Coordinates of N, CA and C in Angstrom, one line a residue:
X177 N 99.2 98.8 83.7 CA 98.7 99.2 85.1 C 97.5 100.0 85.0
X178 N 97.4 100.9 84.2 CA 96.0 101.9 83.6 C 95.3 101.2 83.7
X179 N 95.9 99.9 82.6 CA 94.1 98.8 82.3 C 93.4 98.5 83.7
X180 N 94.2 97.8 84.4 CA 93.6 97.4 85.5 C 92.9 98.1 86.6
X181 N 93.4 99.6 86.5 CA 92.6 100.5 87.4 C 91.3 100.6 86.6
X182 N 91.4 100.7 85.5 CA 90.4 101.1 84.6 C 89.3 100.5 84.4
X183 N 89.9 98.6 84.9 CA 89.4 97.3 84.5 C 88.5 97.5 86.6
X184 N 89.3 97.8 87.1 CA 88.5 97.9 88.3 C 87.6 98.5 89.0
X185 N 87.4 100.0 88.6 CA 87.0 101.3 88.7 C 85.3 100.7 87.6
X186 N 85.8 100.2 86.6 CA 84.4 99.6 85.8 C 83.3 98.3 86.6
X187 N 84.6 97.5 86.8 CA 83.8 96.4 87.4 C 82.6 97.3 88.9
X188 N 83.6 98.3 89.6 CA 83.0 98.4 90.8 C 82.0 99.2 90.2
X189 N 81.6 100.1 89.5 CA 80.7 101.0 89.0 C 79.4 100.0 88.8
X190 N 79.9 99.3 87.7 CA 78.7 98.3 87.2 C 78.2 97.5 88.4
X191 N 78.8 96.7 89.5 CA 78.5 96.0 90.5 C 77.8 97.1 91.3
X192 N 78.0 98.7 91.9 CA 77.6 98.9 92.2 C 76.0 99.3 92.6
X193 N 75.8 99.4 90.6 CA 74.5 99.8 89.8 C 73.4 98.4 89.9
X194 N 74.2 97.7 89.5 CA 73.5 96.2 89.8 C 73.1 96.0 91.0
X195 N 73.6 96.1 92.1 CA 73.3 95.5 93.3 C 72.6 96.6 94.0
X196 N 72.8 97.7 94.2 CA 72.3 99.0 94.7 C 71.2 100.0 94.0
X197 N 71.7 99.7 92.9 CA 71.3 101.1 91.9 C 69.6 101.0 91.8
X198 N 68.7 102.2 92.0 CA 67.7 102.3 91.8 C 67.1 101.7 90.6
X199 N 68.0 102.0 89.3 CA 67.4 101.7 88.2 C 66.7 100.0 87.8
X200 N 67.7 99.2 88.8 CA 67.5 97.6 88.9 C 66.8 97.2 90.0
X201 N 66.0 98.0 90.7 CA 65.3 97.4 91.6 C 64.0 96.7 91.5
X202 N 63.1 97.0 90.5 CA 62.5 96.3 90.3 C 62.7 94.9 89.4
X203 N 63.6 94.7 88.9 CA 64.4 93.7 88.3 C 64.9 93.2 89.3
X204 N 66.1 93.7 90.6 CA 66.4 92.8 91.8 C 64.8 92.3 92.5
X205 N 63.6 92.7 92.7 CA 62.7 92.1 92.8 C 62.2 91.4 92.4
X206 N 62.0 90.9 90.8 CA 61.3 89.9 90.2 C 61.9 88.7 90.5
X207 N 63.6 89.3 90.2 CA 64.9 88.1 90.2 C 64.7 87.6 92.0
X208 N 64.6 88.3 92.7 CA 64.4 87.3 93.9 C 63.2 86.8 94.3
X209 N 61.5 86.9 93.8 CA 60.9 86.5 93.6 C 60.6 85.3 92.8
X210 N 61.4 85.3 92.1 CA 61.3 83.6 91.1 C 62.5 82.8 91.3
X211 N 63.3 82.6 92.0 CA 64.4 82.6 92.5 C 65.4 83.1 93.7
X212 N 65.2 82.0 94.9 CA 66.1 82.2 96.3 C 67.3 82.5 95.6
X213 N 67.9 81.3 95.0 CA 69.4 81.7 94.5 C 70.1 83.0 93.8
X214 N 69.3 83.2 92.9 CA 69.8 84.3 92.1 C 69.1 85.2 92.5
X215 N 68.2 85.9 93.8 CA 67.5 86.7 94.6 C 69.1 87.1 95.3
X216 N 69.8 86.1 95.8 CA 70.8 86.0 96.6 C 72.0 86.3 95.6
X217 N 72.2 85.8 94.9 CA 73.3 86.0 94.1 C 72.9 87.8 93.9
X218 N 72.1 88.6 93.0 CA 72.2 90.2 93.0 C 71.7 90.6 93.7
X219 N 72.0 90.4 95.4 CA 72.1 91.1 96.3 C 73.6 91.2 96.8
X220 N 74.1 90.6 96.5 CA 75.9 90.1 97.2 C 76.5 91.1 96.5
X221 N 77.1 91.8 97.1 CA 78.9 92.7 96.1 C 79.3 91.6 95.4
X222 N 80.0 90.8 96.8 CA 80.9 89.7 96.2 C 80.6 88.8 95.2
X223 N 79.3 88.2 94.9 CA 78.8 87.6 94.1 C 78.8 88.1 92.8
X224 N 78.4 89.1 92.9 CA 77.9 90.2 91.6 C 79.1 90.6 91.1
X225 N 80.0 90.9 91.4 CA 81.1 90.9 91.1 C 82.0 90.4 90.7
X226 N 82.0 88.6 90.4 CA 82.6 88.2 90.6 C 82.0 87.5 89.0
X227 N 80.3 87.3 88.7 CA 79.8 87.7 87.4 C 80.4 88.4 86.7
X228 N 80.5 89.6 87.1 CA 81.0 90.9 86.3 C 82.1 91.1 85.5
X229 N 82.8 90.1 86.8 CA 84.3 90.0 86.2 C 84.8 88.9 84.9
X230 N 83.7 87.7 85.1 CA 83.9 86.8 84.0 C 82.9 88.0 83.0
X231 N 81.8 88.2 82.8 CA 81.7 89.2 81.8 C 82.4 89.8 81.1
X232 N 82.7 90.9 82.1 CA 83.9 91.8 81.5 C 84.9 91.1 80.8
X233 N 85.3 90.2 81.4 CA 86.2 89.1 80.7 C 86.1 88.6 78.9
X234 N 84.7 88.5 79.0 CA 84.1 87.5 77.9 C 84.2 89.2 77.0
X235 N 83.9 90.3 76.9 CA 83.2 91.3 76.3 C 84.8 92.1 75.9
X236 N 85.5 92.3 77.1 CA 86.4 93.6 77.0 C 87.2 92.7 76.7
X237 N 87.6 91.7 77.0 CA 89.1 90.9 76.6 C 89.7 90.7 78.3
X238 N 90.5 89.9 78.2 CA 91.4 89.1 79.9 C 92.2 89.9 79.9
X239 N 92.4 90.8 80.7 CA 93.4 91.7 81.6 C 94.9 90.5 82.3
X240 N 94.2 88.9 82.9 CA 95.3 88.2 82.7 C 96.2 87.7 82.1
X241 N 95.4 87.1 80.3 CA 96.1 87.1 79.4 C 97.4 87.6 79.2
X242 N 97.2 89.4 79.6 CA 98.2 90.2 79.3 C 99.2 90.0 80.7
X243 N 98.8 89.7 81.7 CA 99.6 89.9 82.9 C 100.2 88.0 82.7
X244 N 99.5 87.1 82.7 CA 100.6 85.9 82.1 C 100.9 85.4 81.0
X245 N 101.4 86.5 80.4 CA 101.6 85.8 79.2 C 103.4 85.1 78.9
X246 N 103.7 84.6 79.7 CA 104.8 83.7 79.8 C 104.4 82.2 79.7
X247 N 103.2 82.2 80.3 CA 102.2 80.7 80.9 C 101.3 80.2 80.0
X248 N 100.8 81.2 78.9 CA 100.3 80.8 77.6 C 98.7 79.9 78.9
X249 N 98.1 80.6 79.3 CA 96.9 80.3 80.3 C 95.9 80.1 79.1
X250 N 95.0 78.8 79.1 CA 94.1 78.5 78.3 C 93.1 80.1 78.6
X251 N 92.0 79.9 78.1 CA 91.3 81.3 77.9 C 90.2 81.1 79.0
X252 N 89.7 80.2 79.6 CA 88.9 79.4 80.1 C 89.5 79.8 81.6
X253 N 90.4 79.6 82.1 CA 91.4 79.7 83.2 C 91.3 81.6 83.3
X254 N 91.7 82.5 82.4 CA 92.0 83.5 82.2 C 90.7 84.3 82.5
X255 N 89.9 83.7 82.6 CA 88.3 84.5 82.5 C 87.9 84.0 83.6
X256 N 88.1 82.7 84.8 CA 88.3 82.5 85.5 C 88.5 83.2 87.1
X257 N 90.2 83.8 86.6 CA 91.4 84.5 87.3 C 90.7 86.1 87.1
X258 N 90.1 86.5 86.4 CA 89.2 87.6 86.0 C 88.2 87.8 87.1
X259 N 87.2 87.1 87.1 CA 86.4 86.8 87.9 C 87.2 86.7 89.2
X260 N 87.8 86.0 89.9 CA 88.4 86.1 90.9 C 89.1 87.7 91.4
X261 N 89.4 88.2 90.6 CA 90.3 89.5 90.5 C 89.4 90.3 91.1
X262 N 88.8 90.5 90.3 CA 87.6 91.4 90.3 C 86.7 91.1 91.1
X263 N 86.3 90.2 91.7 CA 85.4 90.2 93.2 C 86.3 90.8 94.1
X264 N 88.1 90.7 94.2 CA 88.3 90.8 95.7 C 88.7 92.5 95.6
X265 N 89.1 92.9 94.1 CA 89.2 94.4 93.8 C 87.7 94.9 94.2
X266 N 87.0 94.5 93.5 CA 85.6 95.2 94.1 C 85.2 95.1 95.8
X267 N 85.6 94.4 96.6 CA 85.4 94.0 98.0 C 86.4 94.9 98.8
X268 N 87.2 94.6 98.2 CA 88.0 95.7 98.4 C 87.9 97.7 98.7
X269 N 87.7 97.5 98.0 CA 86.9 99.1 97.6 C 85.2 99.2 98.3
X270 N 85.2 98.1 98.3 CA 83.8 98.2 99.1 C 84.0 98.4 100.6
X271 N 85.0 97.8 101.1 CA 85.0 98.0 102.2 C 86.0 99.0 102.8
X272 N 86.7 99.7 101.7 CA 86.9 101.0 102.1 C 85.6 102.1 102.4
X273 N 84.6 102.1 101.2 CA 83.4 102.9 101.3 C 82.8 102.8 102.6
X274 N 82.3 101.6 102.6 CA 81.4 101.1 103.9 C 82.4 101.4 105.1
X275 N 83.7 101.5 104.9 CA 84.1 102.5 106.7 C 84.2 103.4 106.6
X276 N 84.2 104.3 105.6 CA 84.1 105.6 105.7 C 82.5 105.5 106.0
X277 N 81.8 105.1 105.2 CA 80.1 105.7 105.4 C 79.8 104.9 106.9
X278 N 80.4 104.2 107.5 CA 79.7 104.5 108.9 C 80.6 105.0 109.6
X279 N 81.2 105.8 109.4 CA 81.6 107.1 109.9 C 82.9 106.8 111.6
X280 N 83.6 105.4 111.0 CA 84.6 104.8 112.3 C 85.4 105.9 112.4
X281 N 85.9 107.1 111.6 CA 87.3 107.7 112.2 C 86.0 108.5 113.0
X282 N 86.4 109.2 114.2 CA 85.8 110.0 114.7 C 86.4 111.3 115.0

């Protein structure tokens, strides 16, 4: 259970930094300059995150693997389910942020 906070808390940080973060903005510039699609793709949470998560996947190891392992899931599928995880965990959290930051409780 740790992993996956751990595994989500990362994804959102890095998606963050990617899509918002000062340090990539002239990089989110080139990339939408030579490219509608992938201009569009790291501007999206969901999109960028959803990268991140097959990344993380590919780099740290499948968080699935360990959650199906009765199902013996090819690795391919697992990195997949990763990616999927991980966009709606990060959307998630995103859209807690984004109601607090426009300020709905009154």
């Amino acid at each position: 259970m740790v992993t996956l906070f751990l595994w989500i808390f990362i994804a959102y940080g890095l998606t963050s930094i990617l899509v918002w973060g000062s340090i990539f903005e002239s990089t989110r510039a080139f990339i939408a300059r030579k490219s509608k699609f992938f201009g569009t793709l790291i501007s999206c949470t969901l999109c960028t995150s959803t990268w991140v998560g097959f990344f993380m996947s590919i780099v740290l190891g499948s968080p699935s693997q360990t959650v199906f392992t009765a199902h013996d899931l090819p690795w391919v599928v697992c990195i997949f389910f990763d990616g999927m995880f991980t966009a709606g965990a990060v959307w998630a959290i995103n859209a807690v942020v984004e109601f607090f930051e426009e300020s709905r409780i009154k």
